[in-house]
Amino acid sequence: MTDQFNPYEMAKEQLSDAVKALSLDERAYSILKNPMRVMEVSIPVLMDDGRVETFIGYRSQHTDVMGPTKGGVRFHPNVTLDEVKALSMWMTFKTQVMGLPYGGAKGGVIVDPKSLSEREREELSREYIRSLMSIIGPDKDIPAPDVNTDPKLMGLMYDEYDRIRGFNVPGFITGKPLILGGSLGRLEATGRGVVLTIREAVKRQGLKMEGLKVSIQGFGNVGKYTAKILDELGAKVVAVSDSKGAIYKDTGLPIPKLLQFVDEGNRVSDFSEAEHMEPMKVFEIGCDVVVPAALENQISGEVAKKIKAKIVAEAANGPTTREGDQVLYEKGVVIIPDILCNAGGVTVSYFEWVQNKMGYYWKEEEVNQKLEEKMVHSFDNVYRMFELHDVHMRTAAYMVSVGRVCEALCARGWIKDWSMPIECKD
Ligand code: GLU
């Protein structure tokens, strides 16, 4: 992340745009601009060599006016408090654009998880949960996977929570292994949601999925499943990058082979059946859709100027800067904003939580069908707003979600005399 880029400042500006576009009174902005609760924890871990190393972790809970707070936990050396605060705000607007009964939260630990042994990672995960016990729980704040955390770590965090409580509480965390009450379809849900929003945007641009050229930055869980599902639908994934390099093939990369290659522990940049290029070139190549699926702050104004695609599908959280946004808007590029584009993950997390509460589990087709209904419905709501008000797709998405939160704030008596514009209603 560069010095000038502050995701929390950006999140506040995005909120302010929506508050103005909805002619909301300033009280709404004052209430929503800060997370309701932030906790910083110091996590001592006994390292394999006998030393004790202390890691700093955070959990930010943005607002609980719509329900318990919800959001992932990331392990990354560049985690900052402002990043976690921004990500928790984005989670509120993500859950609300989807109409889920949650507010937003996010957690993070400043660590390079690859530098830890498996045992050290386990201890860090368990200790992180122990230190947050007073503010988390199935009806308070529900963690999930995020950057560099996965179902395996969710299983360990779940175990730690249950041991302390003394009984099983499967609804405490989502993205768990299936055997512990995870949901079918959760692992691929974010990628599946990304593809569904691309399909909806593509329809409105008069394009087709068959033969659609797509370039993807990042090949973690989200990038991989986005590529896999696009490939199955007949689209051509022409470029893919990871943090070390990128590969390109104009006729489409052989995605099943690439997935197998990466799953065997290899890097994208070592794949031989493609041309090789610098990672940031994925934004410059000629294609129909660009999918940033890595971290924040990737599409600056300069990068945006080089984008040739007609659609940018934000699979990552906060990948486009304010300047990048403006450049893309002026060029007429359609942005599928992060809070809508990557909302498939938290939506299936919600389904997991519902199944945990019922103690009754759905078939994969049922999960996928429910996800599709929600993604398509939310895309329609945002697109309607975009057309009616002639604003950025991002502002349109914020108008839907901020509108919902404000309706709740009004019903709770925190803001007065505001009623939801008719076009924000379902
Ligand atoms: N970390 C994911 C996100 O940013 C998923 C959160 C969840 O499932 O709660 O949306």
Coordinates of C-alpha atoms in Angstrom, one line a residue, residues 96-370:
Q96 CA -27.0 -4.5 3.1
V97 CA -26.7 -4.4 -0.7
M98 CA -27.6 -8.1 -0.5
G99 CA -30.4 -7.6 2.1
L100 CA -28.7 -9.9 4.7
P101 CA -29.6 -9.4 8.5
Y102 CA -26.1 -8.3 9.4
G103 CA -23.9 -5.4 10.0
G104 CA -20.2 -5.3 9.0
A105 CA -17.0 -6.4 10.8
K106 CA -13.5 -7.3 9.9
G107 CA -10.5 -8.7 11.7
G108 CA -6.8 -8.8 10.9
V109 CA -3.5 -9.9 12.3
I110 CA -0.2 -8.3 11.2
V111 CA 1.7 -11.4 10.2
D112 CA 3.1 -13.1 7.2
P113 CA 1.4 -16.5 7.7
K114 CA 3.9 -18.2 5.3
S115 CA 6.7 -17.4 7.7
L116 CA 5.0 -19.5 10.5
S117 CA 5.0 -23.2 11.0
E118 CA 1.7 -25.0 11.0
R119 CA 1.8 -25.2 14.8
E120 CA 2.6 -21.5 15.2
R121 CA -0.3 -20.6 12.9
E122 CA -2.6 -22.8 14.9
E123 CA -1.6 -21.1 18.2
L124 CA -1.9 -17.6 16.7
S125 CA -5.5 -18.5 15.4
R126 CA -6.6 -19.9 18.7
E127 CA -5.1 -17.1 20.8
Y128 CA -6.7 -14.5 18.5
I129 CA -10.1 -16.0 19.3
R130 CA -9.3 -16.2 23.0
S131 CA -8.5 -12.5 23.1
L132 CA -11.7 -11.5 21.4
M133 CA -14.1 -13.7 23.4
S134 CA -16.0 -10.8 25.0
I135 CA -17.0 -9.3 21.7
I136 CA -17.7 -12.2 19.4
G137 CA -20.4 -14.9 19.3
P138 CA -23.2 -16.3 17.0
D139 CA -25.6 -13.4 17.7
K140 CA -22.9 -10.7 18.2
D141 CA -20.1 -10.9 15.7
I142 CA -19.4 -13.9 13.4
P143 CA -16.0 -14.3 11.8
A144 CA -15.2 -16.0 8.5
P145 CA -12.2 -16.5 6.1
D146 CA -10.5 -13.6 4.3
V147 CA -7.0 -13.1 2.8
N148 CA -4.7 -15.9 3.8
T149 CA -7.2 -17.7 6.1
D150 CA -9.2 -20.8 5.1
P151 CA -11.6 -23.5 6.3
K152 CA -8.9 -25.3 8.2
L153 CA -8.1 -22.2 10.3
M154 CA -11.9 -21.6 10.8
G155 CA -12.1 -25.2 12.2
L156 CA -9.4 -24.4 14.7
M157 CA -11.0 -21.1 15.7
Y158 CA -14.3 -22.8 16.1
D159 CA -12.8 -25.5 18.3
E160 CA -11.2 -22.8 20.5
Y161 CA -14.5 -20.9 20.9
D162 CA -16.4 -24.2 21.7
R163 CA -13.8 -25.3 24.3
I164 CA -14.1 -22.0 26.1
R165 CA -17.9 -21.9 26.0
G166 CA -18.1 -25.6 26.9
F167 CA -20.5 -26.6 24.2
N168 CA -20.8 -26.6 20.4
V169 CA -21.8 -23.3 18.8
P170 CA -21.5 -23.9 15.0
G171 CA -23.1 -20.5 14.2
F172 CA -20.2 -18.7 15.8
I173 CA -18.0 -18.9 12.6
T174 CA -18.6 -19.5 8.9
G175 CA -16.5 -20.9 6.2
K176 CA -15.9 -24.0 8.4
P177 CA -15.0 -27.5 7.1
L178 CA -18.1 -29.4 6.0
I179 CA -17.7 -32.0 8.8
L180 CA -18.0 -29.2 11.4
G181 CA -21.2 -27.7 9.9
G182 CA -19.8 -25.8 7.0
S183 CA -22.1 -25.2 4.0
L184 CA -21.8 -26.9 0.6
G185 CA -20.9 -24.3 -2.0
R186 CA -19.2 -21.9 0.5
L187 CA -15.6 -22.5 -0.7
E188 CA -16.5 -21.4 -4.3
A189 CA -19.2 -18.9 -3.3
T190 CA -17.3 -15.7 -3.8
G191 CA -16.0 -16.7 -7.2
R192 CA -19.5 -17.9 -8.2
G193 CA -21.0 -14.6 -7.1
V194 CA -18.3 -12.7 -9.1
V195 CA -19.2 -14.7 -12.2
L196 CA -23.0 -14.1 -11.7
T197 CA -22.5 -10.4 -11.5
I198 CA -20.3 -10.5 -14.6
R199 CA -23.0 -12.4 -16.4
E200 CA -25.6 -9.8 -15.5
A201 CA -23.3 -6.9 -16.5
V202 CA -22.4 -8.6 -19.8
K203 CA -26.1 -9.1 -20.7
R204 CA -26.6 -5.3 -20.3
Q205 CA -23.6 -4.5 -22.5
G206 CA -25.0 -6.7 -25.3
L207 CA -22.1 -9.2 -24.9
K208 CA -22.1 -12.9 -24.4
M209 CA -20.4 -15.2 -21.8
E210 CA -19.3 -17.5 -24.7
G211 CA -15.9 -16.3 -25.8
L212 CA -15.8 -13.4 -23.4
K213 CA -12.2 -12.4 -22.7
V214 CA -11.3 -12.0 -19.1
S215 CA -8.1 -11.0 -17.3
I216 CA -7.7 -11.8 -13.6
Q217 CA -5.4 -10.2 -11.0
G218 CA -4.8 -12.7 -8.1
F219 CA -5.1 -16.4 -7.9
G220 CA -6.1 -17.0 -4.3
N221 CA -9.5 -18.6 -3.5
V222 CA -11.5 -15.9 -5.2
G223 CA -9.4 -15.7 -8.4
K224 CA -9.2 -19.4 -8.8
Y225 CA -12.9 -20.1 -8.5
T226 CA -13.8 -17.1 -10.7
A227 CA -11.5 -18.5 -13.4
K228 CA -12.8 -22.1 -13.0
I229 CA -16.5 -21.1 -13.3
L230 CA -15.9 -18.6 -16.1
D231 CA -14.1 -21.3 -18.0
E232 CA -17.0 -23.8 -17.5
L233 CA -19.4 -21.2 -18.9
G234 CA -17.4 -20.8 -22.1
A235 CA -15.6 -17.5 -21.3
K236 CA -11.8 -17.3 -22.2
V237 CA -9.6 -16.4 -19.2
V238 CA -6.7 -14.9 -21.2
A239 CA -4.5 -13.6 -18.3
V240 CA -3.9 -14.5 -14.7
S241 CA -1.4 -13.1 -12.2
D242 CA -0.1 -13.8 -8.7
S243 CA 2.1 -11.5 -6.6
K244 CA 5.2 -12.7 -8.5
G245 CA 4.2 -12.7 -12.1
A246 CA 1.5 -13.0 -14.8
I247 CA 0.7 -15.3 -17.7
Y248 CA -1.1 -14.6 -20.9
K249 CA -2.6 -16.6 -23.8
D250 CA -4.9 -14.8 -26.3
T251 CA -6.9 -17.9 -27.2
G252 CA -7.6 -18.6 -23.5
L253 CA -5.5 -20.3 -20.8
P254 CA -6.0 -24.0 -20.1
I255 CA -7.7 -23.3 -16.7
P256 CA -8.2 -26.9 -15.5
K257 CA -4.4 -27.6 -16.1
L258 CA -3.4 -24.3 -14.4
L259 CA -5.6 -25.0 -11.4
Q260 CA -4.0 -28.4 -11.0
F261 CA -0.6 -26.9 -11.4
V262 CA -1.2 -24.3 -8.7
D263 CA -2.9 -26.8 -6.4
E264 CA 0.3 -28.9 -6.6
G265 CA 2.1 -26.0 -4.9
N266 CA 3.5 -24.2 -8.0
R267 CA 3.3 -20.5 -8.8
V268 CA 1.2 -19.1 -11.7
S269 CA 4.4 -17.5 -13.0
D270 CA 6.0 -21.0 -13.4
F271 CA 3.3 -22.3 -15.7
S272 CA 4.9 -23.0 -19.1
E273 CA 2.0 -23.1 -21.5
A274 CA 1.6 -19.3 -21.8
E275 CA 3.5 -16.1 -22.4
H276 CA 5.0 -14.5 -19.3
M277 CA 4.6 -10.8 -18.3
E278 CA 4.8 -8.4 -15.3
P279 CA 1.9 -8.8 -12.8
M280 CA 0.4 -5.3 -13.4
K281 CA 0.1 -6.0 -17.2
V282 CA -3.1 -7.9 -16.5
F283 CA -4.8 -4.5 -16.4
E284 CA -3.4 -3.4 -19.8
I285 CA -4.1 -6.3 -22.1
G286 CA -7.0 -6.2 -24.6
C287 CA -10.0 -8.0 -23.1
D288 CA -13.7 -7.5 -22.2
V289 CA -13.6 -7.8 -18.4
V290 CA -10.8 -7.2 -15.9
V291 CA -11.2 -8.8 -12.5
P292 CA -9.0 -7.4 -9.7
A293 CA -9.1 -10.3 -7.2
A294 CA -6.1 -9.5 -4.9
L295 CA -5.9 -6.5 -2.4
E296 CA -6.9 -2.9 -2.1
N297 CA -5.3 0.0 -4.0
Q298 CA -4.5 -1.7 -7.3
I299 CA -6.4 0.4 -9.9
S300 CA -5.0 4.0 -9.5
G301 CA -5.8 6.8 -12.0
E302 CA -2.7 5.8 -14.0
V303 CA -3.6 2.1 -14.1
A304 CA -7.2 3.0 -14.9
K305 CA -6.1 5.0 -18.0
K306 CA -4.5 1.9 -19.4
I307 CA -7.5 -0.4 -19.0
K308 CA -9.0 -1.4 -22.3
A309 CA -11.8 -3.6 -20.9
K310 CA -15.5 -2.5 -20.9
I311 CA -16.2 -4.0 -17.4
V312 CA -14.2 -4.0 -14.2
A313 CA -15.5 -6.7 -11.8
E314 CA -14.2 -5.9 -8.3
A315 CA -13.7 -9.4 -6.8
A316 CA -11.3 -7.9 -4.2
N317 CA -12.3 -5.4 -1.5
G318 CA -11.4 -1.8 -2.3
P319 CA -9.2 -2.4 -5.4
T320 CA -9.9 0.9 -7.1
T321 CA -8.8 4.3 -5.8
R322 CA -11.0 7.4 -6.0
E323 CA -9.0 8.7 -8.9
G324 CA -9.2 5.3 -10.6
D325 CA -12.9 5.4 -10.2
Q326 CA -13.2 8.8 -11.8
V327 CA -11.0 7.8 -14.8
L328 CA -13.1 4.6 -15.4
Y329 CA -16.4 6.5 -15.1
E330 CA -15.2 9.1 -17.6
K331 CA -14.1 6.4 -20.0
G332 CA -17.5 4.7 -19.7
V333 CA -16.2 1.5 -18.2
V334 CA -18.8 -0.3 -16.1
I335 CA -17.6 -1.1 -12.6
I336 CA -19.3 -3.9 -10.7
P337 CA -18.5 -2.5 -7.3
D338 CA -16.8 -4.7 -4.7
I339 CA -19.7 -4.6 -2.2
L340 CA -21.9 -6.2 -4.9
C341 CA -19.4 -8.2 -7.0
N342 CA -17.7 -10.2 -4.2
A343 CA -20.8 -10.5 -1.9
G344 CA -21.3 -14.2 -2.8
G345 CA -19.0 -15.3 0.0
V346 CA -20.8 -13.5 2.8
T347 CA -24.2 -14.6 1.3
V348 CA -23.3 -18.2 1.5
S349 CA -21.8 -17.5 5.0
Y350 CA -25.3 -16.3 5.9
F351 CA -26.8 -19.5 4.4
E352 CA -24.3 -21.5 6.5
W353 CA -25.3 -19.6 9.7
V354 CA -29.0 -20.2 8.9
Q355 CA -28.3 -24.0 8.4
N356 CA -26.4 -24.1 11.7
K357 CA -29.2 -22.4 13.5
M358 CA -31.8 -24.9 12.0
G359 CA -29.5 -27.9 12.4
Y360 CA -30.7 -28.9 8.9
Y361 CA -28.4 -28.8 5.8
W362 CA -29.1 -28.0 2.2
K363 CA -27.9 -29.7 -1.0
E364 CA -25.3 -27.9 -3.0
E365 CA -27.8 -27.1 -5.8
E366 CA -30.1 -25.5 -3.3
V367 CA -27.3 -23.3 -2.0
N368 CA -26.2 -22.3 -5.5
Q369 CA -29.8 -21.6 -6.6
K370 CA -30.4 -19.4 -3.5

